[in-house]
Coordinates of C-alpha atoms and ligand atoms in Angstrom, one line a residue:
X1 CA 78.0 118.2 90.1
X2 CA 80.7 120.0 92.1
X3 CA 79.7 118.8 95.5
X4 CA 80.7 115.8 97.6
X5 CA 77.7 114.1 99.2
X6 CA 79.4 114.4 102.6
X7 CA 82.6 116.3 103.2
X8 CA 84.6 115.3 106.3
X9 CA 86.6 118.5 106.1
X10 CA 85.6 122.2 105.9
X11 CA 87.8 122.9 102.8
X12 CA 86.5 126.5 102.5
X13 CA 88.0 127.2 106.0
X14 CA 91.1 125.2 105.3
X15 CA 91.9 127.0 102.1
X16 CA 92.1 130.3 104.0
X17 CA 95.3 128.9 105.5
X18 CA 96.8 128.3 102.1
X19 CA 97.2 131.7 100.3
X20 CA 99.1 130.1 97.5
X21 CA 95.8 128.4 96.3
X22 CA 94.2 131.8 96.0
X23 CA 95.7 132.9 92.7
X24 CA 95.3 132.7 89.0
X25 CA 97.5 130.9 86.5
X26 CA 97.2 131.7 82.8
X27 CA 94.2 133.8 83.8
X28 CA 92.4 130.8 85.4
X29 CA 92.0 130.0 89.1
X30 CA 94.8 127.7 90.1
X31 CA 93.9 124.0 90.7
X32 CA 96.8 122.4 92.4
X33 CA 96.7 118.6 91.8
X34 CA 100.4 117.7 92.2
X35 CA 100.3 116.9 95.9
X36 CA 102.0 113.5 95.6
X37 CA 105.0 115.5 94.4
X38 CA 104.9 118.1 97.1
X39 CA 102.1 119.7 99.2
X40 CA 101.4 123.3 99.8
X41 CA 102.2 124.8 103.2
X42 CA 99.6 126.4 105.5
X43 CA 100.2 129.7 107.3
X44 CA 100.9 128.2 110.7
X45 CA 103.8 126.2 109.3
X46 CA 105.3 129.3 107.5
X47 CA 104.7 131.4 110.7
X48 CA 106.4 128.8 112.9
X49 CA 109.5 128.7 110.6
X50 CA 109.5 132.5 110.5
X51 CA 109.4 132.6 114.3
X52 CA 112.5 130.6 114.4
X53 CA 114.2 132.7 111.8
X54 CA 113.1 136.0 113.3
X55 CA 113.3 135.3 117.0
X56 CA 115.6 132.5 117.9
X57 CA 117.9 131.5 115.1
X58 CA 120.8 129.6 116.7
X59 CA 122.3 126.2 116.4
X60 CA 120.9 123.3 118.5
X61 CA 122.4 121.3 121.3
X62 CA 125.6 123.4 121.5
X63 CA 124.6 126.9 122.2
X64 CA 124.7 127.8 126.0
X65 CA 122.5 130.9 125.6
X66 CA 118.8 131.5 125.6
X67 CA 118.4 131.6 121.8
X68 CA 120.1 128.3 121.5
X69 CA 118.0 126.8 124.2
X70 CA 114.8 127.9 122.5
X71 CA 116.0 126.5 119.2
X72 CA 116.9 123.2 120.8
X73 CA 113.6 123.0 122.6
X74 CA 111.6 123.7 119.4
X75 CA 113.8 121.2 117.4
X76 CA 113.4 118.4 120.0
X77 CA 109.8 119.3 120.7
X78 CA 109.1 118.7 117.0
X79 CA 110.6 115.3 117.3
X80 CA 108.1 114.5 120.1
X81 CA 105.2 115.7 118.0
X82 CA 106.3 113.5 115.1
X83 CA 106.8 110.5 117.4
X84 CA 103.2 111.0 118.7
X85 CA 101.8 111.6 115.2
X86 CA 103.2 108.3 113.8
X87 CA 102.8 106.5 117.1
X88 CA 106.5 105.5 117.3
X89 CA 107.5 103.7 120.5
X90 CA 110.2 106.1 121.6
X91 CA 111.7 109.5 120.6
X92 CA 115.0 107.7 120.3
X93 CA 113.5 105.9 117.3
X94 CA 112.8 109.1 115.4
X95 CA 115.8 110.3 113.4
X96 CA 115.6 113.4 111.3
X97 CA 116.7 113.0 107.7
X98 CA 116.4 115.2 104.6
X99 CA 113.4 113.0 103.5
X100 CA 112.4 109.5 102.6
X101 CA 115.2 109.2 100.1
X102 CA 117.9 109.8 102.7
X103 CA 116.0 107.7 105.3
X104 CA 116.1 104.6 103.0
X105 CA 119.6 105.3 101.8
X106 CA 120.6 105.5 105.5
X107 CA 119.2 102.0 106.1
X108 CA 121.0 100.7 103.0
X109 CA 124.4 102.0 104.2
X110 CA 124.2 101.9 107.9
X111 CA 122.5 98.5 108.1
X112 CA 122.9 96.8 104.7
X113 CA 126.4 97.9 103.7
X114 CA 127.8 97.8 107.2
X115 CA 127.2 94.2 108.2
X116 CA 123.5 93.6 107.9
X117 CA 123.7 92.0 104.5
X118 CA 126.1 89.6 102.7
X119 CA 126.4 88.0 99.3
X120 CA 123.4 85.8 98.5
X121 CA 121.1 87.5 101.0
X122 CA 117.8 88.4 99.5
X123 CA 115.7 91.5 99.6
X124 CA 112.0 91.2 98.6
X125 CA 110.6 94.4 97.1
X126 CA 107.7 95.1 94.8
X127 CA 107.3 96.3 91.2
X128 CA 105.5 99.5 92.4
X129 CA 108.4 101.1 94.4
X130 CA 109.7 104.6 93.9
X131 CA 113.3 104.8 92.7
X132 CA 114.2 105.9 96.2
X133 CA 113.2 102.5 97.5
X134 CA 114.9 100.7 94.6
X135 CA 118.2 102.3 93.8
X136 CA 119.7 102.0 97.4
X137 CA 119.1 98.2 97.1
X138 CA 120.8 98.2 93.6
X139 CA 123.9 99.6 95.3
X140 CA 123.9 96.6 97.6
X141 CA 123.2 94.3 94.7
X142 CA 126.2 95.7 92.9
X143 CA 128.5 96.0 95.9
X144 CA 127.7 93.0 98.0
X145 CA 126.0 90.5 95.6
X146 CA 122.6 90.8 97.4
X147 CA 119.7 89.3 95.4
X148 CA 116.6 91.4 94.7
X149 CA 113.1 89.9 94.1
X150 CA 109.9 91.6 93.1
X151 CA 106.3 91.1 94.1
X152 CA 104.1 91.7 91.1
X153 CA 100.7 93.5 90.9
X154 CA 97.3 92.4 89.6
X155 CA 95.7 94.3 86.7
X156 CA 93.9 96.5 89.2
X157 CA 97.1 97.7 90.7
X158 CA 96.9 95.8 94.0
X159 CA 99.8 93.7 95.1
X160 CA 99.9 90.0 94.4
X161 CA 100.1 89.0 98.1
X162 CA 100.4 85.4 97.1
X163 CA 103.8 86.2 95.6
X164 CA 105.2 86.6 99.1
X165 CA 104.6 82.9 99.8
X166 CA 107.1 82.0 97.1
X167 CA 109.5 85.0 97.3
X168 CA 110.2 85.1 101.0
X169 CA 112.6 82.3 101.9
X170 CA 115.1 81.5 104.6
X171 CA 117.6 83.7 102.7
X172 CA 115.3 86.8 102.9
X173 CA 116.9 89.4 105.1
X174 CA 114.7 92.4 104.2
X175 CA 111.2 92.9 102.9
X176 CA 110.7 96.5 101.6
X177 CA 107.4 98.0 100.4
X178 CA 105.6 101.3 100.0
X179 CA 102.5 101.8 102.1
X180 CA 101.0 103.8 99.2
X181 CA 102.0 103.8 95.6
X182 CA 102.9 107.3 94.3
X183 CA 101.7 106.2 90.8
X184 CA 98.7 104.0 91.3
X185 CA 97.5 105.2 94.8
X186 CA 97.3 101.6 95.9
X187 CA 97.3 101.2 99.7
X188 CA 99.3 98.1 100.6
X189 CA 98.6 95.9 103.7
X190 CA 101.9 96.7 105.3
X191 CA 101.2 95.3 108.7
X192 CA 100.6 91.9 107.1
X193 CA 103.7 92.2 105.0
X194 CA 105.8 93.1 108.1
X195 CA 104.3 90.1 109.9
X196 CA 105.3 87.8 107.0
X197 CA 108.8 89.3 107.0
X198 CA 109.2 88.7 110.7
X199 CA 107.9 85.1 110.5
X200 CA 110.8 84.5 108.1
X201 CA 113.3 86.2 110.4
X202 CA 113.7 89.1 108.0
X203 CA 113.4 92.9 108.7
X204 CA 110.8 95.0 107.1
X205 CA 111.1 98.6 105.7
X206 CA 108.0 100.6 104.9
X207 CA 108.1 103.6 102.7
X208 CA 105.4 105.9 104.2
X209 CA 106.2 108.9 101.9
X210 CA 102.7 108.8 100.3
X211 CA 100.7 107.5 103.3
X212 CA 101.8 109.6 106.3
X213 CA 100.4 112.8 104.7
X214 CA 97.0 111.2 103.8
X215 CA 95.9 108.7 106.4
X216 CA 96.6 107.7 110.0
X217 CA 99.9 105.9 110.2
X218 CA 100.5 103.8 113.3
X219 CA 104.1 102.7 113.4
X220 CA 103.6 100.3 116.3
X221 CA 100.5 98.7 114.7
X222 CA 102.4 98.2 111.4
X223 CA 105.4 96.9 113.4
X224 CA 107.9 97.5 110.6
X225 CA 111.6 97.8 111.6
X226 CA 112.0 100.9 109.5
X227 CA 109.6 103.5 108.4
X228 CA 110.5 106.4 106.1
X229 CA 108.6 109.7 105.8
X230 CA 109.1 113.1 103.9
X231 CA 108.0 116.3 105.5
X232 CA 107.3 118.3 102.3
X233 CA 104.5 116.0 101.2
X234 CA 102.6 116.5 104.5
X235 CA 102.4 120.3 104.7
X236 CA 106.0 120.7 105.9
X237 CA 109.0 122.2 104.2
X238 CA 111.4 120.5 101.8
X239 CA 114.6 119.0 103.1
X240 CA 113.2 117.4 106.2
X241 CA 111.8 113.9 107.0
X242 CA 112.3 111.1 109.4
X243 CA 113.6 107.6 109.6
X244 CA 111.8 105.7 112.3
X245 CA 113.7 102.5 113.3
X246 CA 113.6 99.9 116.0
X247 CA 115.8 101.0 118.8
X248 CA 117.8 97.7 119.2
X249 CA 118.5 97.6 115.5
X250 CA 119.5 101.3 115.4
X251 CA 121.8 100.7 118.3
X252 CA 123.6 98.0 116.4
X253 CA 123.9 100.1 113.2
X254 CA 126.9 102.3 112.4
X255 CA 126.4 106.0 111.5
X256 CA 126.5 106.7 107.8
X257 CA 127.8 110.3 108.2
X258 CA 130.3 111.6 110.6
X259 CA 130.7 115.0 112.4
X260 CA 128.7 117.3 114.6
X261 CA 126.0 116.0 116.9
X262 CA 126.7 112.3 116.2
X263 CA 129.8 112.4 118.3
X264 CA 130.2 111.6 122.0
X265 CA 133.9 112.0 122.1
X266 CA 136.7 112.2 119.6
X267 CA 140.5 111.7 120.1
X268 CA 143.4 111.2 117.8
X269 CA 142.6 108.0 116.1
X270 CA 139.4 107.0 117.7
X271 CA 135.9 108.2 118.6
X272 CA 132.7 107.2 120.2
X273 CA 129.2 107.9 118.9
X274 CA 126.4 109.8 120.6
X275 CA 123.2 108.1 121.8
X276 CA 120.1 107.7 119.6
X277 CA 118.7 109.5 117.8
X278 CA 121.6 111.9 117.4
X279 CA 124.0 109.2 116.4
X280 CA 122.5 109.5 112.9
X281 CA 122.2 113.3 112.8
X282 CA 125.6 114.5 111.7
X283 CA 126.4 118.1 111.1
X284 CA 124.1 121.1 111.8
X285 CA 120.7 119.7 111.1
X286 CA 117.8 121.3 109.2
X287 CA 116.5 123.1 112.3
X288 CA 114.0 125.3 110.6
X289 CA 112.7 122.3 108.6
X290 CA 112.2 120.2 111.7
X291 CA 110.4 123.0 113.5
X292 CA 108.2 123.5 110.4
X293 CA 107.5 119.8 110.2
X294 CA 106.4 119.9 113.9
X295 CA 104.0 122.7 113.0
X296 CA 102.7 120.6 110.0
X297 CA 102.0 117.7 112.3
X298 CA 100.1 120.0 114.7
X299 CA 98.1 121.2 111.8
X300 CA 97.2 117.7 110.6
X301 CA 96.4 116.6 114.0
X302 CA 94.1 119.6 114.4
X303 CA 92.2 118.4 111.4
X304 CA 92.3 114.7 112.4
X305 CA 93.9 112.3 110.1
X306 CA 90.8 110.1 110.0
X307 CA 88.9 113.0 108.6
X308 CA 91.7 113.8 106.1
X309 CA 91.5 110.2 104.8
X310 CA 87.6 110.3 104.7
X311 CA 87.7 113.6 102.7
X312 CA 90.2 112.2 100.2
X313 CA 88.4 108.9 99.9
X314 CA 85.2 110.7 99.0
X315 CA 87.0 113.1 96.7
X316 CA 88.9 110.3 94.9
X317 CA 85.6 108.4 94.4
X318 CA 84.1 111.5 92.9
X319 CA 87.1 112.2 90.7
X320 CA 87.2 108.6 89.4
X321 CA 83.5 108.8 88.6
X322 CA 84.0 112.1 86.7
X323 CA 86.9 110.7 84.7
X324 CA 85.1 107.5 84.0
X325 CA 82.7 109.5 81.9
X326 CA 85.5 110.6 79.5
X327 CA 85.7 108.4 76.5
X328 CA 89.2 107.2 75.6
X329 CA 90.6 108.0 79.0
X330 CA 92.1 105.1 80.9
X331 CA 92.6 105.5 84.6
X332 CA 95.1 103.2 86.4
X333 CA 95.0 101.8 90.0
X334 CA 92.3 100.2 92.2
X335 CA 88.7 101.3 91.6
X336 CA 87.8 100.5 95.2
X337 CA 88.7 103.7 97.1
X338 CA 89.1 101.8 100.4
X339 CA 92.3 100.4 98.8
X340 CA 93.4 103.6 97.2
X341 CA 94.6 107.1 98.1
X342 CA 94.0 110.2 96.1
X343 CA 96.5 109.5 93.4
X344 CA 94.9 109.2 89.9
X345 CA 97.1 108.4 86.9
X346 CA 95.6 108.3 83.5
X347 CA 96.3 108.1 79.8
X348 CA 94.3 109.5 76.9
X349 CA 94.6 107.5 73.8
X350 CA 96.5 109.3 71.1
X351 CA 97.9 112.1 73.3
X352 CA 101.3 112.2 75.0
X353 CA 101.0 112.5 78.9
X354 CA 103.2 115.6 78.8
X355 CA 100.9 117.3 76.2
X356 CA 98.0 116.7 78.5
X357 CA 99.9 118.2 81.4
X358 CA 100.8 121.3 79.3
X359 CA 97.2 121.8 78.2
X360 CA 96.0 121.3 81.8
X361 CA 98.5 124.0 82.8
X362 CA 97.1 126.4 80.3
X363 CA 93.7 125.7 82.1
X364 CA 95.3 126.6 85.4
X365 CA 95.6 122.9 86.6
X366 CA 98.9 121.6 87.9
X367 CA 99.5 117.9 87.5
X368 CA 102.6 115.8 87.0
X369 CA 103.4 113.8 83.8
X370 CA 106.2 111.3 83.3
X371 CA 107.4 108.1 84.9
X372 CA 106.9 109.5 88.4
X373 CA 110.3 108.1 89.5
X374 CA 108.9 104.6 89.2
X375 CA 110.2 103.3 85.9
X376 CA 110.0 99.6 86.8
X377 CA 106.3 100.1 87.3
X378 CA 105.9 101.9 84.0
X379 CA 107.6 98.8 82.4
X380 CA 105.2 96.5 84.2
X381 CA 102.2 98.6 83.0
X382 CA 103.8 98.7 79.6
X383 CA 103.5 102.5 79.3
X384 CA 106.3 105.0 79.0
X385 CA 104.6 107.6 81.2
X386 CA 101.2 108.7 82.6
X387 CA 99.6 112.0 83.6
X388 CA 98.9 112.0 87.3
X389 CA 96.4 114.1 89.3
X390 CA 96.9 113.8 93.1
X391 CA 94.6 115.3 95.7
X392 CA 95.0 116.6 99.2
X393 CA 93.0 117.9 102.1
X394 CA 92.3 121.3 100.5
X395 CA 91.1 120.0 97.2
X396 CA 87.4 120.1 96.3
X397 CA 84.9 118.4 94.1
X398 CA 84.7 121.6 92.0
X399 CA 88.4 121.1 91.3
X400 CA 87.8 117.5 90.2
X401 CA 85.1 119.0 87.9
X402 CA 87.7 121.5 86.5
X403 CA 90.0 118.6 85.8
X404 CA 87.3 116.6 84.0
X405 CA 86.2 119.6 81.9
X406 CA 89.8 120.5 81.0
X407 CA 90.4 116.9 79.9
X408 CA 87.5 117.3 77.5
X409 CA 89.2 120.4 76.2
X410 CA 92.4 118.3 75.6
X411 CA 90.3 116.0 73.5
X412 CA 88.9 119.0 71.5
X413 CA 92.4 120.3 70.9
X414 CA 93.5 117.0 69.6
X415 CA 90.2 116.5 67.8
X416 CA 89.6 113.2 69.5
Ligands
C6P1 N1 107.6 111.0 95.1 C1 106.3 112.0 93.3 O1 106.0 113.0 92.6 P1 111.7 112.4 98.7 O2 112.0 113.0 97.4 O3 112.8 111.8 99.4 O4 110.9 113.4 99.6 O5 110.6 111.3 98.5 C2 110.9 110.2 97.7 C3 109.8 109.3 97.5 C4 109.8 108.0 98.1 N2 108.8 107.2 98.1 C5 107.6 107.5 97.5 C6 106.5 106.5 97.5 C7 107.5 108.7 96.9 O6 106.4 109.1 96.3 C8 108.6 109.6 96.9 C9 108.5 111.0 96.2 C10 107.3 112.3 94.4 O7 105.8 110.9 93.3 C11 108.6 112.9 93.9 S1 109.4 111.9 92.7

């Protein structure tokens, strides 16, 4: 108990970089298992952001003085790092957004609303999408009369790939899918889905919010037309993320916000837009956030994303095994960890998911309870909510043990 057979990462050394983990909550050592919601930030990320704040705070692209040049260099340098990290074809294809939500909404507005879609066009999505990859398409359904279709899941939480055969038609203009479910942990075959979309002449959008932090993501290998990522789930700060898009499509798209760096020239009554990627970066951007995300990417690359994935796979297998030993506990999602990330949702018969989370908190364990912003999936699973533990690179087998022991305590409290 308490040890992985092989650990791909030296978690003891890694945890030194995360002082937040070294504290007690309700008199117990903190176990942070809400990483699908947001990750903790390592020292180098905090230091890099402090460096910007303390040494070269200035606006980017418009300040003709040394501080401004340093800020611009760091901001644009971070873009290059993110491009390399996700293996995006060109830096012009990496647009800073506030996160995945803004990235997907940008596609809905700048592509869907502004000419990409018309009444009767179809979008093929799945029942496991986060609201951020659902609601923007509802806007188009309501405004334009676009038709939405949903790929279902098997009982084990994997996508019914065969549904695509029927749902993708000549009217399909967009296929949108998450690479990894934030509720079930299911890892979807997004390259194959993008291929099917392209064969039908449709575009493909991949929500990589839950994959980019946890596994190598190769944008060119996936070959989607759009890929959305949030920085705060991958050791970076909140308020920063990226939309990666195919250059020729981005060139055709209209900006969704006006002002600031998205402008080439403005005159009374008319204006011309800047080049990519700045065409979509209106206003003073989140400079500190972008620099922090660049540092997060450096940190992840320093560990090696293959090893991050290996560690989480082993840890998830261990956690699933520990939880399987608790009578009355039902865990959702694939049992095969090669198809699953470190997201573990569960229900304990007779106890509300929020009560479980509260008792776990009293044991020092942070998890999320609720619908996880994926209510259509809750409907599909026929549950109102779940409790969800989600692991990351700094979590250990001892912490999975703590979770299992605390769940036994929940059963005691409820006399189950
Ligand atoms: N999921 C969770 O606890 P933002 O908020 O824009 O950074 O990310 C939105 C988002 C989009 N897609 C997926 C698959 C996600 O998991 C999330 C965020 C968090 O599951 C917060 S609701």
